Amino acid sequence: DGSKKFETTSAGVTVTGALTATGDVTAFSDKTLKTDINTINDALSTVSKLRGVSYKWKENNKPSIGVIAQEVEQIIPEVVHTSEHDGKEVKSVDYGKMVGVLIEAIKELKAEVEELKGAK
C-alpha cells in the first residue's frame, strides 16, 4: 500500500506495526563496555513514583498497559527517548532499562520484609 513498515535512519531502525522475533532480542550489557558502575540506590522510592496505566491506542482503539513516557522522564530520564513520528516529536520508553531499578526495588522490599519478620 506504499506505507513504510521498516525504515533505517541515522538513529537506527524504525518498525511500524508489531515486531516479532523468532529468536532472542538482546542489548549489549557486557561489563567491559561500561565505566563508573554503581548500584542503584533508593530504588523503591523511585519505583513508588512511577505510575502503571491501562489505556487504548488512538489509532486503533486497541487496549494496552504500560507507562506514560512524559511521567517516567521526570523520574528516570535515562530510559526515555525522543524521536520523530508522523512529522512530530514523540517520546518512547526503553522498558528493558527499567529492569535494573525494579530488581533493586524488589531487593529493598525483601530486606524490609526480613527486618519486619525478625522484629517479631
mmCIF file with all atom_site columns, C-alpha atoms in Angstrom:
data_model
loop_
_atom_site.group_PDB
_atom_site.id
_atom_site.type_symbol
_atom_site.label_atom_id
_atom_site.label_alt_id
_atom_site.label_comp_id
_atom_site.label_asym_id
_atom_site.label_entity_id
_atom_site.label_seq_id
_atom_site.pdbx_PDB_ins_code
_atom_site.Cartn_x
_atom_site.Cartn_y
_atom_site.Cartn_z
_atom_site.occupancy
_atom_site.B_iso_or_equiv
_atom_site.pdbx_formal_charge
_atom_site.auth_seq_id
_atom_site.auth_comp_id
_atom_site.auth_asym_id
_atom_site.auth_atom_id
_atom_site.pdbx_PDB_model_num
ATOM 1   C CA . ASP A 1 1   ? 0.000  0.000   0.000  1.00 0.00 ? 1   ASP A CA 1
ATOM 2   C CA . GLY A 1 2   ? 3.032  2.272   -0.170 1.00 0.00 ? 2   GLY A CA 1
ATOM 3   C CA . SER A 1 3   ? 3.261  2.871   3.576  1.00 0.00 ? 3   SER A CA 1
ATOM 4   C CA . LYS A 1 4   ? 6.597  2.430   5.338  1.00 0.00 ? 4   LYS A CA 1
ATOM 5   C CA . LYS A 1 5   ? 6.849  -0.594  7.629  1.00 0.00 ? 5   LYS A CA 1
ATOM 6   C CA . PHE A 1 6   ? 10.630 -0.868  8.064  1.00 0.00 ? 6   PHE A CA 1
ATOM 7   C CA . GLU A 1 7   ? 12.987 2.070   7.741  1.00 0.00 ? 7   GLU A CA 1
ATOM 8   C CA . THR A 1 8   ? 16.664 2.577   8.539  1.00 0.00 ? 8   THR A CA 1
ATOM 9   C CA . THR A 1 9   ? 17.804 6.014   9.654  1.00 0.00 ? 9   THR A CA 1
ATOM 10  C CA . SER A 1 10  ? 20.962 7.548   11.078 1.00 0.00 ? 10  SER A CA 1
ATOM 11  C CA . ALA A 1 11  ? 19.430 6.946   14.533 1.00 0.00 ? 11  ALA A CA 1
ATOM 12  C CA . GLY A 1 12  ? 18.715 3.242   13.895 1.00 0.00 ? 12  GLY A CA 1
ATOM 13  C CA . VAL A 1 13  ? 15.703 1.319   12.643 1.00 0.00 ? 13  VAL A CA 1
ATOM 14  C CA . THR A 1 14  ? 12.016 2.216   12.774 1.00 0.00 ? 14  THR A CA 1
ATOM 15  C CA . VAL A 1 15  ? 9.371  -0.504  12.540 1.00 0.00 ? 15  VAL A CA 1
ATOM 16  C CA . THR A 1 16  ? 5.743  0.434   12.023 1.00 0.00 ? 16  THR A CA 1
ATOM 17  C CA . GLY A 1 17  ? 3.477  -2.274  13.411 1.00 0.00 ? 17  GLY A CA 1
ATOM 18  C CA . ALA A 1 18  ? 4.290  -5.273  15.548 1.00 0.00 ? 18  ALA A CA 1
ATOM 19  C CA . LEU A 1 19  ? 7.796  -6.722  15.589 1.00 0.00 ? 19  LEU A CA 1
ATOM 20  C CA . THR A 1 20  ? 8.048  -10.441 16.232 1.00 0.00 ? 20  THR A CA 1
ATOM 21  C CA . ALA A 1 21  ? 11.359 -12.221 16.635 1.00 0.00 ? 21  ALA A CA 1
ATOM 22  C CA . THR A 1 22  ? 11.675 -15.993 16.464 1.00 0.00 ? 22  THR A CA 1
ATOM 23  C CA . GLY A 1 23  ? 14.950 -15.713 18.391 1.00 0.00 ? 23  GLY A CA 1
ATOM 24  C CA . ASP A 1 24  ? 16.217 -13.622 21.283 1.00 0.00 ? 24  ASP A CA 1
ATOM 25  C CA . VAL A 1 25  ? 16.223 -9.831  21.246 1.00 0.00 ? 25  VAL A CA 1
ATOM 26  C CA . THR A 1 26  ? 19.170 -8.542  23.254 1.00 0.00 ? 26  THR A CA 1
ATOM 27  C CA . ALA A 1 27  ? 21.080 -5.382  24.065 1.00 0.00 ? 27  ALA A CA 1
ATOM 28  C CA . PHE A 1 28  ? 24.776 -5.078  24.883 1.00 0.00 ? 28  PHE A CA 1
ATOM 29  C CA . SER A 1 29  ? 25.303 -5.274  28.642 1.00 0.00 ? 29  SER A CA 1
ATOM 30  C CA . ASP A 1 30  ? 28.884 -6.513  28.927 1.00 0.00 ? 30  ASP A CA 1
ATOM 31  C CA . LYS A 1 31  ? 30.898 -5.151  31.863 1.00 0.00 ? 31  LYS A CA 1
ATOM 32  C CA . THR A 1 32  ? 33.837 -4.396  29.547 1.00 0.00 ? 32  THR A CA 1
ATOM 33  C CA . LEU A 1 33  ? 31.701 -1.837  27.720 1.00 0.00 ? 33  LEU A CA 1
ATOM 34  C CA . LYS A 1 34  ? 30.817 0.120   30.875 1.00 0.00 ? 34  LYS A CA 1
ATOM 35  C CA . THR A 1 35  ? 32.506 2.503   33.274 1.00 0.00 ? 35  THR A CA 1
ATOM 36  C CA . ASP A 1 36  ? 31.547 4.181   36.570 1.00 0.00 ? 36  ASP A CA 1
ATOM 37  C CA . ILE A 1 37  ? 29.293 1.231   37.578 1.00 0.00 ? 37  ILE A CA 1
ATOM 38  C CA . ASN A 1 38  ? 27.199 1.830   40.713 1.00 0.00 ? 38  ASN A CA 1
ATOM 39  C CA . THR A 1 39  ? 24.286 0.020   42.358 1.00 0.00 ? 39  THR A CA 1
ATOM 40  C CA . ILE A 1 40  ? 21.007 1.928   42.064 1.00 0.00 ? 40  ILE A CA 1
ATOM 41  C CA . ASN A 1 41  ? 20.174 3.415   45.458 1.00 0.00 ? 41  ASN A CA 1
ATOM 42  C CA . ASP A 1 42  ? 16.722 4.231   46.816 1.00 0.00 ? 42  ASP A CA 1
ATOM 43  C CA . ALA A 1 43  ? 15.134 2.198   44.007 1.00 0.00 ? 43  ALA A CA 1
ATOM 44  C CA . LEU A 1 44  ? 11.937 1.553   45.952 1.00 0.00 ? 44  LEU A CA 1
ATOM 45  C CA . SER A 1 45  ? 11.323 5.278   46.259 1.00 0.00 ? 45  SER A CA 1
ATOM 46  C CA . THR A 1 46  ? 11.953 5.657   42.531 1.00 0.00 ? 46  THR A CA 1
ATOM 47  C CA . VAL A 1 47  ? 9.539  2.844   41.632 1.00 0.00 ? 47  VAL A CA 1
ATOM 48  C CA . SER A 1 48  ? 6.933  4.263   44.016 1.00 0.00 ? 48  SER A CA 1
ATOM 49  C CA . LYS A 1 49  ? 6.879  7.449   41.928 1.00 0.00 ? 49  LYS A CA 1
ATOM 50  C CA . LEU A 1 50  ? 6.108  5.544   38.715 1.00 0.00 ? 50  LEU A CA 1
ATOM 51  C CA . ARG A 1 51  ? 2.551  5.006   37.573 1.00 0.00 ? 51  ARG A CA 1
ATOM 52  C CA . GLY A 1 52  ? 1.422  1.958   35.666 1.00 0.00 ? 52  GLY A CA 1
ATOM 53  C CA . VAL A 1 53  ? -1.538 2.680   33.406 1.00 0.00 ? 53  VAL A CA 1
ATOM 54  C CA . SER A 1 54  ? -4.031 0.952   31.159 1.00 0.00 ? 54  SER A CA 1
ATOM 55  C CA . TYR A 1 55  ? -5.043 2.789   28.000 1.00 0.00 ? 55  TYR A CA 1
ATOM 56  C CA . LYS A 1 56  ? -6.232 2.463   24.413 1.00 0.00 ? 56  LYS A CA 1
ATOM 57  C CA . TRP A 1 57  ? -4.190 3.450   21.362 1.00 0.00 ? 57  TRP A CA 1
ATOM 58  C CA . LYS A 1 58  ? -5.784 6.342   19.450 1.00 0.00 ? 58  LYS A CA 1
ATOM 59  C CA . GLU A 1 59  ? -5.029 4.824   16.040 1.00 0.00 ? 59  GLU A CA 1
ATOM 60  C CA . ASN A 1 60  ? -6.924 1.543   16.536 1.00 0.00 ? 60  ASN A CA 1
ATOM 61  C CA . ASN A 1 61  ? -8.607 1.681   19.976 1.00 0.00 ? 61  ASN A CA 1
ATOM 62  C CA . LYS A 1 62  ? -6.586 -1.400  20.969 1.00 0.00 ? 62  LYS A CA 1
ATOM 63  C CA . PRO A 1 63  ? -6.218 -1.769  24.765 1.00 0.00 ? 63  PRO A CA 1
ATOM 64  C CA . SER A 1 64  ? -2.747 -1.930  26.280 1.00 0.00 ? 64  SER A CA 1
ATOM 65  C CA . ILE A 1 65  ? -0.826 -1.351  29.502 1.00 0.00 ? 65  ILE A CA 1
ATOM 66  C CA . GLY A 1 66  ? 2.417  0.418   30.322 1.00 0.00 ? 66  GLY A CA 1
ATOM 67  C CA . VAL A 1 67  ? 3.583  3.833   31.474 1.00 0.00 ? 67  VAL A CA 1
ATOM 68  C CA . ILE A 1 68  ? 3.432  7.407   30.173 1.00 0.00 ? 68  ILE A CA 1
ATOM 69  C CA . ALA A 1 69  ? 6.817  8.493   28.807 1.00 0.00 ? 69  ALA A CA 1
ATOM 70  C CA . GLN A 1 70  ? 6.487  12.104  29.981 1.00 0.00 ? 70  GLN A CA 1
ATOM 71  C CA . GLU A 1 71  ? 5.831  10.914  33.552 1.00 0.00 ? 71  GLU A CA 1
ATOM 72  C CA . VAL A 1 72  ? 8.725  8.448   33.515 1.00 0.00 ? 72  VAL A CA 1
ATOM 73  C CA . GLU A 1 73  ? 11.034 11.119  32.104 1.00 0.00 ? 73  GLU A CA 1
ATOM 74  C CA . GLN A 1 74  ? 10.540 13.171  35.296 1.00 0.00 ? 74  GLN A CA 1
ATOM 75  C CA . ILE A 1 75  ? 11.763 10.222  37.405 1.00 0.00 ? 75  ILE A CA 1
ATOM 76  C CA . ILE A 1 76  ? 14.141 8.149   35.228 1.00 0.00 ? 76  ILE A CA 1
ATOM 77  C CA . PRO A 1 77  ? 15.135 10.327  32.251 1.00 0.00 ? 77  PRO A CA 1
ATOM 78  C CA . GLU A 1 78  ? 17.758 7.785   31.122 1.00 0.00 ? 78  GLU A CA 1
ATOM 79  C CA . VAL A 1 79  ? 15.032 5.428   29.836 1.00 0.00 ? 79  VAL A CA 1
ATOM 80  C CA . VAL A 1 80  ? 13.063 7.958   27.772 1.00 0.00 ? 80  VAL A CA 1
ATOM 81  C CA . HIS A 1 81  ? 13.916 8.845   24.182 1.00 0.00 ? 81  HIS A CA 1
ATOM 82  C CA . THR A 1 82  ? 12.510 11.495  21.866 1.00 0.00 ? 82  THR A CA 1
ATOM 83  C CA . SER A 1 83  ? 12.169 10.835  18.152 1.00 0.00 ? 83  SER A CA 1
ATOM 84  C CA . GLU A 1 84  ? 10.037 11.855  15.186 1.00 0.00 ? 84  GLU A CA 1
ATOM 85  C CA . HIS A 1 85  ? 6.802  10.030  14.356 1.00 0.00 ? 85  HIS A CA 1
ATOM 86  C CA . ASP A 1 86  ? 4.381  11.179  11.678 1.00 0.00 ? 86  ASP A CA 1
ATOM 87  C CA . GLY A 1 87  ? 6.140  14.543  11.474 1.00 0.00 ? 87  GLY A CA 1
ATOM 88  C CA . LYS A 1 88  ? 6.074  15.355  15.178 1.00 0.00 ? 88  LYS A CA 1
ATOM 89  C CA . GLU A 1 89  ? 8.265  14.686  18.202 1.00 0.00 ? 89  GLU A CA 1
ATOM 90  C CA . VAL A 1 90  ? 7.080  11.813  20.399 1.00 0.00 ? 90  VAL A CA 1
ATOM 91  C CA . LYS A 1 91  ? 8.595  10.080  23.400 1.00 0.00 ? 91  LYS A CA 1
ATOM 92  C CA . SER A 1 92  ? 9.276  6.375   23.866 1.00 0.00 ? 92  SER A CA 1
ATOM 93  C CA . VAL A 1 93  ? 10.324 4.273   26.862 1.00 0.00 ? 93  VAL A CA 1
ATOM 94  C CA . ASP A 1 94  ? 13.114 1.714   26.893 1.00 0.00 ? 94  ASP A CA 1
ATOM 95  C CA . TYR A 1 95  ? 11.286 -0.733  29.150 1.00 0.00 ? 95  TYR A CA 1
ATOM 96  C CA . GLY A 1 96  ? 14.293 -3.068  29.312 1.00 0.00 ? 96  GLY A CA 1
ATOM 97  C CA . LYS A 1 97  ? 16.368 -0.406  31.047 1.00 0.00 ? 97  LYS A CA 1
ATOM 98  C CA . MET A 1 98  ? 13.759 -0.146  33.797 1.00 0.00 ? 98  MET A CA 1
ATOM 99  C CA . VAL A 1 99  ? 14.601 -3.696  34.919 1.00 0.00 ? 99  VAL A CA 1
ATOM 100 C CA . GLY A 1 100 ? 17.632 -2.601  36.950 1.00 0.00 ? 100 GLY A CA 1
ATOM 101 C CA . VAL A 1 101 ? 15.525 -0.234  39.061 1.00 0.00 ? 101 VAL A CA 1
ATOM 102 C CA . LEU A 1 102 ? 12.846 -2.907  39.537 1.00 0.00 ? 102 LEU A CA 1
ATOM 103 C CA . ILE A 1 103 ? 15.429 -5.502  40.647 1.00 0.00 ? 103 ILE A CA 1
ATOM 104 C CA . GLU A 1 104 ? 16.883 -3.180  43.257 1.00 0.00 ? 104 GLU A CA 1
ATOM 105 C CA . ALA A 1 105 ? 13.400 -2.156  44.461 1.00 0.00 ? 105 ALA A CA 1
ATOM 106 C CA . ILE A 1 106 ? 12.484 -5.819  44.992 1.00 0.00 ? 106 ILE A CA 1
ATOM 107 C CA . LYS A 1 107 ? 15.691 -6.349  46.953 1.00 0.00 ? 107 LYS A CA 1
ATOM 108 C CA . GLU A 1 108 ? 14.872 -3.329  49.132 1.00 0.00 ? 108 GLU A CA 1
ATOM 109 C CA . LEU A 1 109 ? 11.356 -4.694  49.771 1.00 0.00 ? 109 LEU A CA 1
ATOM 110 C CA . LYS A 1 110 ? 12.803 -8.109  50.637 1.00 0.00 ? 110 LYS A CA 1
ATOM 111 C CA . ALA A 1 111 ? 15.156 -6.512  53.163 1.00 0.00 ? 111 ALA A CA 1
ATOM 112 C CA . GLU A 1 112 ? 12.230 -4.645  54.753 1.00 0.00 ? 112 GLU A CA 1
ATOM 113 C CA . VAL A 1 113 ? 10.159 -7.825  54.976 1.00 0.00 ? 113 VAL A CA 1
ATOM 114 C CA . GLU A 1 114 ? 13.045 -9.737  56.536 1.00 0.00 ? 114 GLU A CA 1
ATOM 115 C CA . GLU A 1 115 ? 13.584 -6.930  59.047 1.00 0.00 ? 115 GLU A CA 1
ATOM 116 C CA . LEU A 1 116 ? 9.885  -6.955  59.984 1.00 0.00 ? 116 LEU A CA 1
ATOM 117 C CA . LYS A 1 117 ? 9.874  -10.745 60.325 1.00 0.00 ? 117 LYS A CA 1
ATOM 118 C CA . GLY A 1 118 ? 12.894 -10.535 62.619 1.00 0.00 ? 118 GLY A CA 1
ATOM 119 C CA . ALA A 1 119 ? 11.220 -7.897  64.790 1.00 0.00 ? 119 ALA A CA 1
ATOM 120 C CA . LYS A 1 120 ? 8.537  -10.328 65.942 1.00 0.00 ? 120 LYS A CA 1
#
